[in-house]
Tab-separated table of C-alpha atoms in Angstrom:
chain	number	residue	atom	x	y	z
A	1	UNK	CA	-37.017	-31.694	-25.627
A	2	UNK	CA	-40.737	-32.051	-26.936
A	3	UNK	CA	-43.609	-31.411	-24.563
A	4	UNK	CA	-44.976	-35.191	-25.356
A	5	UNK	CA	-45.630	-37.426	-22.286
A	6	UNK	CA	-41.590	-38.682	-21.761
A	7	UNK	CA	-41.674	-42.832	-22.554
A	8	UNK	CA	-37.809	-43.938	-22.826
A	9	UNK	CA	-37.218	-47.189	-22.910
A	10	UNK	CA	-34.104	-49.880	-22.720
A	11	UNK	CA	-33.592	-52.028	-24.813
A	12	UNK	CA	-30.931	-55.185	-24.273
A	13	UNK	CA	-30.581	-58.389	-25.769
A	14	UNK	CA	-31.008	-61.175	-23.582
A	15	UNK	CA	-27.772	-62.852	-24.977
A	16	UNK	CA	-25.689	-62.741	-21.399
A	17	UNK	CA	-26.144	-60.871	-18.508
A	18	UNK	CA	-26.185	-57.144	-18.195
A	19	UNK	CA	-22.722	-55.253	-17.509
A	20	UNK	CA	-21.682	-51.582	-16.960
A	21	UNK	CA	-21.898	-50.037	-20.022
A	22	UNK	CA	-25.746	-51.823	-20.524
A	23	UNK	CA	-26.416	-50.188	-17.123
A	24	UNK	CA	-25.634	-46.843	-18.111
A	25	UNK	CA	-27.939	-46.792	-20.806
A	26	UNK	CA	-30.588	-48.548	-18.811
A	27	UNK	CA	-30.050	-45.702	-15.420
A	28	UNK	CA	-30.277	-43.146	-17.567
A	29	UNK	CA	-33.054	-44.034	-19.651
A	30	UNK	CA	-34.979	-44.778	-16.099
A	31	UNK	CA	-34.127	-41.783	-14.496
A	32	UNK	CA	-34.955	-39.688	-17.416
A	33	UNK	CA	-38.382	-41.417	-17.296
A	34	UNK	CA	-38.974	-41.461	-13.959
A	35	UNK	CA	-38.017	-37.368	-12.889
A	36	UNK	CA	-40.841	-36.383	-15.157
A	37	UNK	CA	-43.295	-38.693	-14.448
A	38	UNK	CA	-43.278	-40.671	-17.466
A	39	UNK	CA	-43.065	-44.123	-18.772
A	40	UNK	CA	-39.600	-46.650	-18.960
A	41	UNK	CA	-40.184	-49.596	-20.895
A	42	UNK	CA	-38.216	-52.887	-20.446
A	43	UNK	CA	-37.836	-54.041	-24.133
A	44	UNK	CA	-35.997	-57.310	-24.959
A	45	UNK	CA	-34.689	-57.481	-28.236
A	46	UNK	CA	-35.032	-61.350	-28.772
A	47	UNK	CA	-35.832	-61.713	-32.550
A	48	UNK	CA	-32.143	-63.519	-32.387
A	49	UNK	CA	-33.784	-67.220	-30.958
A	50	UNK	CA	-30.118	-68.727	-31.234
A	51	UNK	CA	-28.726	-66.719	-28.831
A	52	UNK	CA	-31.362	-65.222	-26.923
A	53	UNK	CA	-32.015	-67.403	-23.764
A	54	UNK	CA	-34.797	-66.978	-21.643
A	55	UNK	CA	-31.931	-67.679	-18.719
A	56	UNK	CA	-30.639	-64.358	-19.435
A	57	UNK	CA	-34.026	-62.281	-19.857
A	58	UNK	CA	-34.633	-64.024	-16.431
A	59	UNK	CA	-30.812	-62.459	-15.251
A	60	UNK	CA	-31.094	-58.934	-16.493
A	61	UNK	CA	-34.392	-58.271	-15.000
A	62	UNK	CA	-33.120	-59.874	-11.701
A	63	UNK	CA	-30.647	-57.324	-12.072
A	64	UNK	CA	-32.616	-54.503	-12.802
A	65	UNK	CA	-34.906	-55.247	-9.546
A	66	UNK	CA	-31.807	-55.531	-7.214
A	67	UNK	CA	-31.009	-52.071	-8.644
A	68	UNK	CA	-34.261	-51.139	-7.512
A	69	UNK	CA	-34.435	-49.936	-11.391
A	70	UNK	CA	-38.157	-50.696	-11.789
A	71	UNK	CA	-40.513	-50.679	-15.081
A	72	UNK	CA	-43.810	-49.911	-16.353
A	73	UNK	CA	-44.235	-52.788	-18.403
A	74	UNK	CA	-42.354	-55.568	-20.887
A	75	UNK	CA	-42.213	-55.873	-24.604
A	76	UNK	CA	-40.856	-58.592	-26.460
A	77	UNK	CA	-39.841	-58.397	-29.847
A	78	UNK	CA	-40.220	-62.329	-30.610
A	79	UNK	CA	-44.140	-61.352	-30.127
A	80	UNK	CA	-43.995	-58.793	-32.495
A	81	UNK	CA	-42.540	-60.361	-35.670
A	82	UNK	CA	-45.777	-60.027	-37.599
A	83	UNK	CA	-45.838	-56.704	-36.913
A	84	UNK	CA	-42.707	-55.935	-38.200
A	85	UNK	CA	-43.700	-58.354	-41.390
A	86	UNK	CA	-46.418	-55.851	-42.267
A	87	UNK	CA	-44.336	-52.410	-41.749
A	88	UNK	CA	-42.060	-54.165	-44.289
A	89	UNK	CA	-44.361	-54.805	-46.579
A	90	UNK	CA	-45.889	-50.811	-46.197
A	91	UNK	CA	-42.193	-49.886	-46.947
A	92	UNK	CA	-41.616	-52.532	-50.087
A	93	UNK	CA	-45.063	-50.763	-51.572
A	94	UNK	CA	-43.522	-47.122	-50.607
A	95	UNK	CA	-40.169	-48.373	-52.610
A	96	UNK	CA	-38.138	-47.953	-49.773
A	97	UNK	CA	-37.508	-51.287	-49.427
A	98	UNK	CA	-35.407	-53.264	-52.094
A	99	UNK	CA	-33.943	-56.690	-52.269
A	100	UNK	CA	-30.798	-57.403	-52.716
A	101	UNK	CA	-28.308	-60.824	-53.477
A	102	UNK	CA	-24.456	-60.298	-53.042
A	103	UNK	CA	-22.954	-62.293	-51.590
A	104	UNK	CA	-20.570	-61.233	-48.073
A	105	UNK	CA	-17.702	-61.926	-50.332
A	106	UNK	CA	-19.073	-59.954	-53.360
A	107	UNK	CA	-19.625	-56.879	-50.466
A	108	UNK	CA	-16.632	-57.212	-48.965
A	109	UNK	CA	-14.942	-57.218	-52.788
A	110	UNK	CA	-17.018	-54.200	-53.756
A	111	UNK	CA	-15.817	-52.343	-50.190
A	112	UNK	CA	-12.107	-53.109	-50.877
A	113	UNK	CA	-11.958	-51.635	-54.838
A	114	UNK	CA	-13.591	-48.482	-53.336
A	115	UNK	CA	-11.200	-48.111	-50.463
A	116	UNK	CA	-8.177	-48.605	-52.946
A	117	UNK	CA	-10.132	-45.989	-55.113
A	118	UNK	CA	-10.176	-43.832	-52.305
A	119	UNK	CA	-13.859	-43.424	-52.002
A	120	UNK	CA	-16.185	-43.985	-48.958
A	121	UNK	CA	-17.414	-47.759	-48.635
A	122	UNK	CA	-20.657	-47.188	-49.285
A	123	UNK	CA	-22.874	-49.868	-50.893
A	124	UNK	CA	-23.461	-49.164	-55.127
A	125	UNK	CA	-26.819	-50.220	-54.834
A	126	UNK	CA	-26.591	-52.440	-57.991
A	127	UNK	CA	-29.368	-54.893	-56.613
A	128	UNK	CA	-31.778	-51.976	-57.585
A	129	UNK	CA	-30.788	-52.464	-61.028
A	130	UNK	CA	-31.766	-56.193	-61.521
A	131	UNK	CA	-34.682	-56.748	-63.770
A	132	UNK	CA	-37.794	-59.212	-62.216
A	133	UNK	CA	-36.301	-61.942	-64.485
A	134	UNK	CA	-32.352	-61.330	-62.834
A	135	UNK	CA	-34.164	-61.023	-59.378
A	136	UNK	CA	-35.950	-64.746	-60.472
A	137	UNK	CA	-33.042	-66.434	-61.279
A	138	UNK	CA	-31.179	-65.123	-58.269
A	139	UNK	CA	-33.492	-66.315	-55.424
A	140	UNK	CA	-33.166	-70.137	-57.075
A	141	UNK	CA	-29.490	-70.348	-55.560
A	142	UNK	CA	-29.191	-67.284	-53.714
A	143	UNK	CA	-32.289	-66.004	-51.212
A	144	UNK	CA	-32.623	-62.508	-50.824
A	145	UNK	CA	-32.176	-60.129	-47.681
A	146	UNK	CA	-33.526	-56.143	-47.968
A	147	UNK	CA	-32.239	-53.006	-47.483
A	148	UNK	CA	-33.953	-49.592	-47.090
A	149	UNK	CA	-33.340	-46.945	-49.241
A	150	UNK	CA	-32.144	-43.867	-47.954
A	151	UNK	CA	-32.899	-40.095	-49.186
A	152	UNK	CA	-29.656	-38.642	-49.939
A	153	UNK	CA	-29.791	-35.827	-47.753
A	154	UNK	CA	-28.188	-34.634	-44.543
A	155	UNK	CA	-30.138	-36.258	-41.344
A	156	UNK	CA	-29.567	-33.693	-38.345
A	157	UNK	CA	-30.906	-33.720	-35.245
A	158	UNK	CA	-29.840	-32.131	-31.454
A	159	UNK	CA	-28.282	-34.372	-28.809
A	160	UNK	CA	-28.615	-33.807	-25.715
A	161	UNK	CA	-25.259	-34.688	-25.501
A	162	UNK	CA	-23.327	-34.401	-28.394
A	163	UNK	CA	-25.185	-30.994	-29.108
A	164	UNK	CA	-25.993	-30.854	-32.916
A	165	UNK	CA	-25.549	-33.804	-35.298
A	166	UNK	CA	-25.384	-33.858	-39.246
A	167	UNK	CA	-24.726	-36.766	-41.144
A	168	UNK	CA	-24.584	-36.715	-45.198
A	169	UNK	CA	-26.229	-39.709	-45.928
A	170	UNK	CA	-24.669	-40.785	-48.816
A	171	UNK	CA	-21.865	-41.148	-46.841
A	172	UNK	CA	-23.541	-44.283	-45.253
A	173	UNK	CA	-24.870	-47.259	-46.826
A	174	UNK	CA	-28.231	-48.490	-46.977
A	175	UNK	CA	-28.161	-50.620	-44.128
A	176	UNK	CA	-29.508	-54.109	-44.006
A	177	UNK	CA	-33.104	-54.174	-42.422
A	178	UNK	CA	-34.086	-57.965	-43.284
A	179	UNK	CA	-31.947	-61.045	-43.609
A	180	UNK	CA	-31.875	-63.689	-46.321
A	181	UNK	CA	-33.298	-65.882	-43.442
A	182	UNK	CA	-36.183	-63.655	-42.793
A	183	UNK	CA	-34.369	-62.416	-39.380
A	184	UNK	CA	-35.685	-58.860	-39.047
A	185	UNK	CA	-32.801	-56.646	-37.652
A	186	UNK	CA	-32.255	-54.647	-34.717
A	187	UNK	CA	-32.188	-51.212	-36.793
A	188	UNK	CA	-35.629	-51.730	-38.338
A	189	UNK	CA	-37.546	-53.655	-35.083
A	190	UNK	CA	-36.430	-50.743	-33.252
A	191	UNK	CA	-37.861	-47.873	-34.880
A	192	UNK	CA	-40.728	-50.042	-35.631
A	193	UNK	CA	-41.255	-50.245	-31.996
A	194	UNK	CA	-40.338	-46.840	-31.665
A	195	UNK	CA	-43.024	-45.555	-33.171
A	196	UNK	CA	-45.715	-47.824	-31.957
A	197	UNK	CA	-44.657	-47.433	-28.227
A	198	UNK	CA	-44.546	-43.517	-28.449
A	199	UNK	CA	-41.078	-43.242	-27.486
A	200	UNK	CA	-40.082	-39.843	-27.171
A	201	UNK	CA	-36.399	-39.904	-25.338
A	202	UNK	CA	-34.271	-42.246	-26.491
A	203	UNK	CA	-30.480	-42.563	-24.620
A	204	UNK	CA	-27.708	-44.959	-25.765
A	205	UNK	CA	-23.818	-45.320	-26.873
A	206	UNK	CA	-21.842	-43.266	-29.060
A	207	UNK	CA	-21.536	-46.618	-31.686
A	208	UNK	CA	-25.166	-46.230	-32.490
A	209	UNK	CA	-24.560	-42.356	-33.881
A	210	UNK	CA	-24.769	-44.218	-37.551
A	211	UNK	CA	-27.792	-46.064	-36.731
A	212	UNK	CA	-29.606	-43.127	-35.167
A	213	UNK	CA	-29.159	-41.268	-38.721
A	214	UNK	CA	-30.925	-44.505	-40.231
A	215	UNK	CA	-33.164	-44.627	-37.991
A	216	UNK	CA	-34.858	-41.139	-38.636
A	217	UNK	CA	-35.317	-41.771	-42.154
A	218	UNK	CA	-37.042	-45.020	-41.245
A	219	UNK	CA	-39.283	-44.094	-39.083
A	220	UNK	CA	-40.023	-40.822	-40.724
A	221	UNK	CA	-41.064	-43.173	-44.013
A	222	UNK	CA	-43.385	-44.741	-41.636
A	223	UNK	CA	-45.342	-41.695	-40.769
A	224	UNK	CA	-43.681	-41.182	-37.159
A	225	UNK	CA	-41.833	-38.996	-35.338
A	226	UNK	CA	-38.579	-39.683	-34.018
A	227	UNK	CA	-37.613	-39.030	-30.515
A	228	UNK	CA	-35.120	-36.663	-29.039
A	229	UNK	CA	-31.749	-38.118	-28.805
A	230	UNK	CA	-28.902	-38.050	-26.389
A	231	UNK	CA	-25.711	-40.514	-27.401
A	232	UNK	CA	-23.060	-40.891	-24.296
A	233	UNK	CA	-19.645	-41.366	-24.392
A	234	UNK	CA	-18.334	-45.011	-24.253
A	235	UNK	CA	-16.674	-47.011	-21.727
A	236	UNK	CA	-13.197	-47.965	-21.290
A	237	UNK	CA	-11.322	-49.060	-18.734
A	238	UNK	CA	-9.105	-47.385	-16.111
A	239	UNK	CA	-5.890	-46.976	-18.751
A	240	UNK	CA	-8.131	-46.240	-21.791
A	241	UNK	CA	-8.346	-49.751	-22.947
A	242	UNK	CA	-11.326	-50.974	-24.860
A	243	UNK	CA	-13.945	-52.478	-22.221
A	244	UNK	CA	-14.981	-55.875	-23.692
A	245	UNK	CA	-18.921	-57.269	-22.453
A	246	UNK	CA	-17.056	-60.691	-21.871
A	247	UNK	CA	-15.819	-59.252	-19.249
A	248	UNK	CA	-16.950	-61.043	-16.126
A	249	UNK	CA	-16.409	-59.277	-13.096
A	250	UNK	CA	-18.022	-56.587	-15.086
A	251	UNK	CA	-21.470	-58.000	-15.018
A	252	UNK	CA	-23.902	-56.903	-12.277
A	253	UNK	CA	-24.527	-60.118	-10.872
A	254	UNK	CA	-20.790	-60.798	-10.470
A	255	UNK	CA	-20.484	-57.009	-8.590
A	256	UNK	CA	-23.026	-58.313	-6.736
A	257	UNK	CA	-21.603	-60.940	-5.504
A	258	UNK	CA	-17.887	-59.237	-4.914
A	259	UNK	CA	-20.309	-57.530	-2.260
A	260	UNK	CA	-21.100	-53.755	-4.348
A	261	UNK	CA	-24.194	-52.094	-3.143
A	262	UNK	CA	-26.851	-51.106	-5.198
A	263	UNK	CA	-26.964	-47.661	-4.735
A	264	UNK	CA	-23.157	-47.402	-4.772
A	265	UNK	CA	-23.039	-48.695	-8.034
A	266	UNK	CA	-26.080	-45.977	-9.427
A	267	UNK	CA	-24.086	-43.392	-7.340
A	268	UNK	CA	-21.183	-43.864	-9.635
A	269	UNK	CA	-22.681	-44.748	-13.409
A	270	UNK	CA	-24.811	-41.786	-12.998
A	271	UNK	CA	-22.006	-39.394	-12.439
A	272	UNK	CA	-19.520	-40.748	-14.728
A	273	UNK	CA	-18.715	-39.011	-17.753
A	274	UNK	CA	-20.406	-35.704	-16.453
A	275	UNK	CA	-19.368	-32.418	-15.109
A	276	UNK	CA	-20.696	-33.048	-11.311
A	277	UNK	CA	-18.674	-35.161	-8.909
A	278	UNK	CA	-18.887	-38.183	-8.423
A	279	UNK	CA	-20.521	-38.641	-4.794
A	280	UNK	CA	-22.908	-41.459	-2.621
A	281	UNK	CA	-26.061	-40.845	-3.404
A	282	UNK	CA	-28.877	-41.492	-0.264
A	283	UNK	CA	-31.275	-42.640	-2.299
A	284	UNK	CA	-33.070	-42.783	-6.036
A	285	UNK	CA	-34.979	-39.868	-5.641
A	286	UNK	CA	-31.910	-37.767	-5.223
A	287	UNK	CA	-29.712	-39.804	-7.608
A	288	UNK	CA	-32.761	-38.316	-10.289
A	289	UNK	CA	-32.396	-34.343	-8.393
A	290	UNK	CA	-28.947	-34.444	-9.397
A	291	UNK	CA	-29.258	-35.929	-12.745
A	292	UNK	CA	-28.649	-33.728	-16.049
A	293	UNK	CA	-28.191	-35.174	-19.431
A	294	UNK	CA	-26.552	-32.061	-20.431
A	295	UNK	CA	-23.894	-31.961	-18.083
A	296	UNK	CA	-22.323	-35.554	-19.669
A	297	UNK	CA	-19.797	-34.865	-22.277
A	298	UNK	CA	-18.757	-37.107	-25.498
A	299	UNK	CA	-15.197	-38.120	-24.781
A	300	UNK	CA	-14.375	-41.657	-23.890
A	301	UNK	CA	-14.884	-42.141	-19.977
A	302	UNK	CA	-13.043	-44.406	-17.882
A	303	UNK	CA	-14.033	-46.746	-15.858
A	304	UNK	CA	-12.658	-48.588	-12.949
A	305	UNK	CA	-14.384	-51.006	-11.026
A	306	UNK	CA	-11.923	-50.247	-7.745
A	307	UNK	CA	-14.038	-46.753	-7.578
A	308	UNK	CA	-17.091	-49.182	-6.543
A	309	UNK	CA	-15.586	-49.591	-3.288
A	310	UNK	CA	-15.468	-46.860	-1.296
A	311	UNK	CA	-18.204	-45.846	-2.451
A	312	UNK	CA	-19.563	-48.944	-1.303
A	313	UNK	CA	-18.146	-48.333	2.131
A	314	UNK	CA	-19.556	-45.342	2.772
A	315	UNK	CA	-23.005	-46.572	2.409
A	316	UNK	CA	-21.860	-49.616	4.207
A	317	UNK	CA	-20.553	-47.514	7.593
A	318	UNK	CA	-23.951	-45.784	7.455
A	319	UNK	CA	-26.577	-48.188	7.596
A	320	UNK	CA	-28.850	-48.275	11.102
A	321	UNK	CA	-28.338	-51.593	12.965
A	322	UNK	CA	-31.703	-52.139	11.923
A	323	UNK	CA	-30.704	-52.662	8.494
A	324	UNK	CA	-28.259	-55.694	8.923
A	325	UNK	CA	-30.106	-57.057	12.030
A	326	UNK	CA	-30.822	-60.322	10.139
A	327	UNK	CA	-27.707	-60.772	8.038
A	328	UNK	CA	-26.033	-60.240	11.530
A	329	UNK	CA	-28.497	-63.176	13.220
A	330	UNK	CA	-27.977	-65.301	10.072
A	331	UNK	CA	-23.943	-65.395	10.823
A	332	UNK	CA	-24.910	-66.705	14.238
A	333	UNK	CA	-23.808	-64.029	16.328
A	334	UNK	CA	-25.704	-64.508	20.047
A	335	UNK	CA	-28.819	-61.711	20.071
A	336	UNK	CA	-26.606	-59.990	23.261
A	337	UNK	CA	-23.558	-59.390	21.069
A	338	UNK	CA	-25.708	-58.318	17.877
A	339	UNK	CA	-24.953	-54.587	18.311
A	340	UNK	CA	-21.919	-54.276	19.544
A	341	UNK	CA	-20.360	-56.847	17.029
A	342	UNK	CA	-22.004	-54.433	14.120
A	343	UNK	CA	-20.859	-51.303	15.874
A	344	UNK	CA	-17.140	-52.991	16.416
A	345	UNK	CA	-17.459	-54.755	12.244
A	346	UNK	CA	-18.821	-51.814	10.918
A	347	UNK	CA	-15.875	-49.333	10.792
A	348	UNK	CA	-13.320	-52.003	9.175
A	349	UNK	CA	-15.606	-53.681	6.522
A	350	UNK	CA	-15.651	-52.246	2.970
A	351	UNK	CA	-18.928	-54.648	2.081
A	352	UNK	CA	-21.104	-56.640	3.817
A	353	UNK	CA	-19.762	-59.738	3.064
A	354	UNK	CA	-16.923	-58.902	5.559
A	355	UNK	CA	-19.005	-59.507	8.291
A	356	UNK	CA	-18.560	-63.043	8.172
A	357	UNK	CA	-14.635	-62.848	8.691
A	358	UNK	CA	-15.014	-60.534	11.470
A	359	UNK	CA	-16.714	-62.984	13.396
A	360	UNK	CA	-15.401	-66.296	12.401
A	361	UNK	CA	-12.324	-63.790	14.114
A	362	UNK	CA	-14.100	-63.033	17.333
A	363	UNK	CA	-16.030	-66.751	17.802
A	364	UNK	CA	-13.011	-69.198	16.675
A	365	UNK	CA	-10.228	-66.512	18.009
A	366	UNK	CA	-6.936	-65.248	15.816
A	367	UNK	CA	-3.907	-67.108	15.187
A	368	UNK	CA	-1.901	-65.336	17.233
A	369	UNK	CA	0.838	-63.381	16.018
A	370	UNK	CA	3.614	-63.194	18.311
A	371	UNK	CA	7.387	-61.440	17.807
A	372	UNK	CA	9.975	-63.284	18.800
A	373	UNK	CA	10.865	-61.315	21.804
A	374	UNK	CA	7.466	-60.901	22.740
A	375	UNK	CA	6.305	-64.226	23.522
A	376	UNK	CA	7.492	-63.877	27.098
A	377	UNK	CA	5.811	-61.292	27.428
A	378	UNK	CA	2.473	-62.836	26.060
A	379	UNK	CA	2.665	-65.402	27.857
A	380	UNK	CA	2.869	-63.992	31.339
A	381	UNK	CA	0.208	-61.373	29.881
A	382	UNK	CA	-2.233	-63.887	28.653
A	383	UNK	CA	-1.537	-65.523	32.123
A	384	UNK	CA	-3.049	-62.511	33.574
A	385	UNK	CA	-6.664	-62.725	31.627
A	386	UNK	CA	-9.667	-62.856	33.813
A	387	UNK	CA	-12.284	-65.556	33.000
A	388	UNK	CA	-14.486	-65.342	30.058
A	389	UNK	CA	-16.664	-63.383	29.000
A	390	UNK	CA	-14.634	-60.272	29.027
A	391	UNK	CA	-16.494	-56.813	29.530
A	392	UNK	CA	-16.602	-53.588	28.299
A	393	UNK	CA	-13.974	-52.795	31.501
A	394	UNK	CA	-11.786	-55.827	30.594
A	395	UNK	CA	-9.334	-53.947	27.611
A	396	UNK	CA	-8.063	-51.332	30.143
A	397	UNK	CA	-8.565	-53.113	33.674
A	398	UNK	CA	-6.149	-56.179	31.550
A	399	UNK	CA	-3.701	-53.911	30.596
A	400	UNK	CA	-3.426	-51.909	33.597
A	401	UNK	CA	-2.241	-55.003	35.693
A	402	UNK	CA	0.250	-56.406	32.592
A	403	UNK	CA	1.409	-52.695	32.552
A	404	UNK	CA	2.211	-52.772	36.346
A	405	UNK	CA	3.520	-56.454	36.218
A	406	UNK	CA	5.347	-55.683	33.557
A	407	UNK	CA	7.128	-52.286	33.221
A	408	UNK	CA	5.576	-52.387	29.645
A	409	UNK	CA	3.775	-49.197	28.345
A	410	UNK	CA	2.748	-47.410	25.475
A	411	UNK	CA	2.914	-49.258	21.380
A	412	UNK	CA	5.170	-51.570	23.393
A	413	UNK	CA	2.526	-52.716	25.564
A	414	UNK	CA	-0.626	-52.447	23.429
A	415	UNK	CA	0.729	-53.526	19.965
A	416	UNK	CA	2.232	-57.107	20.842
A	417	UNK	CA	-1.245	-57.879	23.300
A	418	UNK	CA	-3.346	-56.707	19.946
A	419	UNK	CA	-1.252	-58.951	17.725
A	420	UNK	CA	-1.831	-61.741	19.946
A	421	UNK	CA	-5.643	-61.654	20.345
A	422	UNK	CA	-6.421	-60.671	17.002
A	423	UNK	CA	-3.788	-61.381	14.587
A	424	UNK	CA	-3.663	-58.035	13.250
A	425	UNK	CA	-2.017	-55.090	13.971
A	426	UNK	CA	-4.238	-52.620	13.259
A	427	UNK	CA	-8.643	-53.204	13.606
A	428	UNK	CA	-11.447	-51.891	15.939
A	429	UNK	CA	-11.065	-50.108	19.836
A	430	UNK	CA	-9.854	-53.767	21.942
A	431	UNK	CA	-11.797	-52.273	24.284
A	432	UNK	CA	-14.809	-53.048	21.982
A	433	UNK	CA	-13.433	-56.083	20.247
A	434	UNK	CA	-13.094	-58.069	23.953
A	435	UNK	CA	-16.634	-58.465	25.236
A	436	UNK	CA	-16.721	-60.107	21.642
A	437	UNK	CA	-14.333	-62.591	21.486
A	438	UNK	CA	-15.194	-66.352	22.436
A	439	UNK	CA	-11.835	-67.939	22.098
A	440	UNK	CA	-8.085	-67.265	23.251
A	441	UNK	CA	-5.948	-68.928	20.954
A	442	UNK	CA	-3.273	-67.121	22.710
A	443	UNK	CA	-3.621	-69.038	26.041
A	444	UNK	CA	-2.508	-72.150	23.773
């Protein structure tokens, strides 16, 4: 780690909305940031104007504040193309910048006679080889996109994850920086900004290892320093399959709505992968106490979106009355009930959104279900039931008498009355759930 003030940043593309695997990057990026007092940067890589949609820039940072995942300020790359115009030209005059013409078929071509040959794919740089007059004729039917020239070195550096990194750089190609259609790419705008923003920590996937080798060499040709590194393990899901990004239900705002809380969902991305157990975190602050980069290890991780949910439950089961007061008033539930229905709901919801069954249950009553050779039964018993509204004395003063009237006791005499009030066989104390309910569907 260098003793610089920590910036991190995350940086998505706002070309859908933010998933799991974005959020990991983004959480730990923040927390990194934010445990030593530094600086997180929101930064939306949107030099891609096809596919970037202000719709989604909107989404993700909707997203980020419902994770209570805050930032110190916004760049946008789309403001900063002229910048990235005159770096170019500072590494065209440096001659690490050349233009080049094949075509994706020629490439491809060239990347299939060296895999038959048995040699790495790596790009021949031919275009260097073109004379100004070749290079003339060329751009006439064929404009030209640039690539930076690499030293042909090994690029190390230490992760603080995947501990130290080499990579022989003439293993890799010189990678595309500019597009024939003047598109600057992801690899250069980044270390561009990089640099200029003072980044110093810099967190992401595995499947940018490659790019992070690049990326060194660029920005040390600009005169920068590059940050520390960490790279984390990828996602996949709960078998080992690939996790795709089209993957609905696997974007926040769809988690959201399935009813996963916030901190449930930070509770488990910033365990996962790691040595420490996975466990409900009470708040931020101690999701960052617990948080070490060097405790995450490089092998795949699973992922299961099931694990959200109890997780989700036990934060649920905690909250103070106080808390869900409103949601509770919003459902319609009379002010004299509002407690006791949360204190009866509570226990036998997994998210919020289970509130509302509960007491569509208690104020338009259960269909009742009835055994066969219980409906006498029920029907002398619900024969028995004193005038609404019940009381916290009704449950056992009710089944008392039916026991007496009846001979019934025990599962035998609970069970069937439970099954007829609620439709369920199992739920809260019915000593609670009575004062609560509105309607007897029983009494037919």
């Amino acid at each position: 780690m260098t003793t610089r003030p920590t910036i991190t940043r995350f940086a998505p593309s706002p070309t859908g909305f933010i998933h799991v695997g974005n959020l990991r990057t983004a959480l730990m990026n923040w927390m990194i940031a934010r445990k030593s007092g530094g600086t997180f940067i929101l930064r939306l890589d949107d030099t891609d104007q096809e596919r970037s949609k202000q719709e989604y820039a909107d989404g993700l940072m909707e997203d980020l504040e419902w994770l209570g995942l805050t930032w110190d300020r916004v760049e946008k790359q789309s403001l900063r193309i002229e910048r990235y115009r005159e770096a170019a030209e500072e590494l065209k005059a440096a001659g690490r910048f050349y233009e080049c013409f094949e075509s994706p078929t020629d490439l491809d071509l060239k990347r299939k006679k060296l895999l038959n040959m048995h040699k790495p794919p790596v790009y021949d740089r031919a275009s260097m080889h073109l004379s100004d007059a070749e290079k003339d004729a060329l751009r006439e039917t064929n404009p030209g996109y640039w690539r930076f020239k690499l030293d042909l070195e090994r690029i190390e550096w230490p992760d603080g994850i995947l501990g130290p990194v080499s990579i022989d750089a003439c293993s890799v190609s010189d990678p595309v920086l500019i597009r024939a259609d003047g598109q600057v790419l992801y690899t250069f705008a980044s270390s561009v900004d990089d640099i200029d923003m003072g980044v110093t920590f810099i967190v992401r996937g595995a499947d940018h290892v490659t790019n992070t080798a690049t990326q060194i060499q660029i920005m040390r040709a600009m005169g920068g320093t590059a940050p520390d590194f960490a790279h984390h393990s990828l996602l996949t899901g709960p078998q080992g399959e690939a996790l795709s990004k089209r993957l609905g239900t696997l974007s926040l705002r769809d988690l959201r709505a399935q009813g996963v809380e916030p901190l449930a969902l930070l509770s488990l991305m910033a365990r996962l992968g790691s040595s420490k157990p996975i466990e409900m975190a009470g708040s931020h602050q101690e999701l960052m106490d617990g948080f070490d980069i060097g405790s995450f290890g490089a092998a795949p991780t699973k992922f299961d979106k099931e694990d959200l949910f109890p997780l989700t439950r036990s934060y649920v089961q905690g909250l103070p009355f106080d808390a869900v007061a409103e949601r509770i008033a919003a459902l319609g539930v009379p002010e004299e009930l509002r407690e006791g229905f949360w204190r009866v709901a509570k226990e036998n919801i997994t998210v919020l959104n289970d509130l509302e069954g509960w007491w569509t249950l208690f104020r338009d009553g259960a269909e009742p279900l009835i055994d066969d050779e219980d409906r006498e039964f029920i029907a002398q018993a619900v024969g028995m039931l004193p005038e609404m509204p019940f009381g916290p004395d009704t449950w056992k003063d009710w089944t008392t008498a039916v026991k007496e009237a009846t001979g019934r006791k025990g599962k035998g005499l609970f069970m069937p009355l439970r099954k007829a009030l609620t439709g369920q066989a199992h739920g809260p104390e019915m000593a609670e759930v009575m004062p609560l309910l509105q309607v007897i569907r029983a009494k037919g």
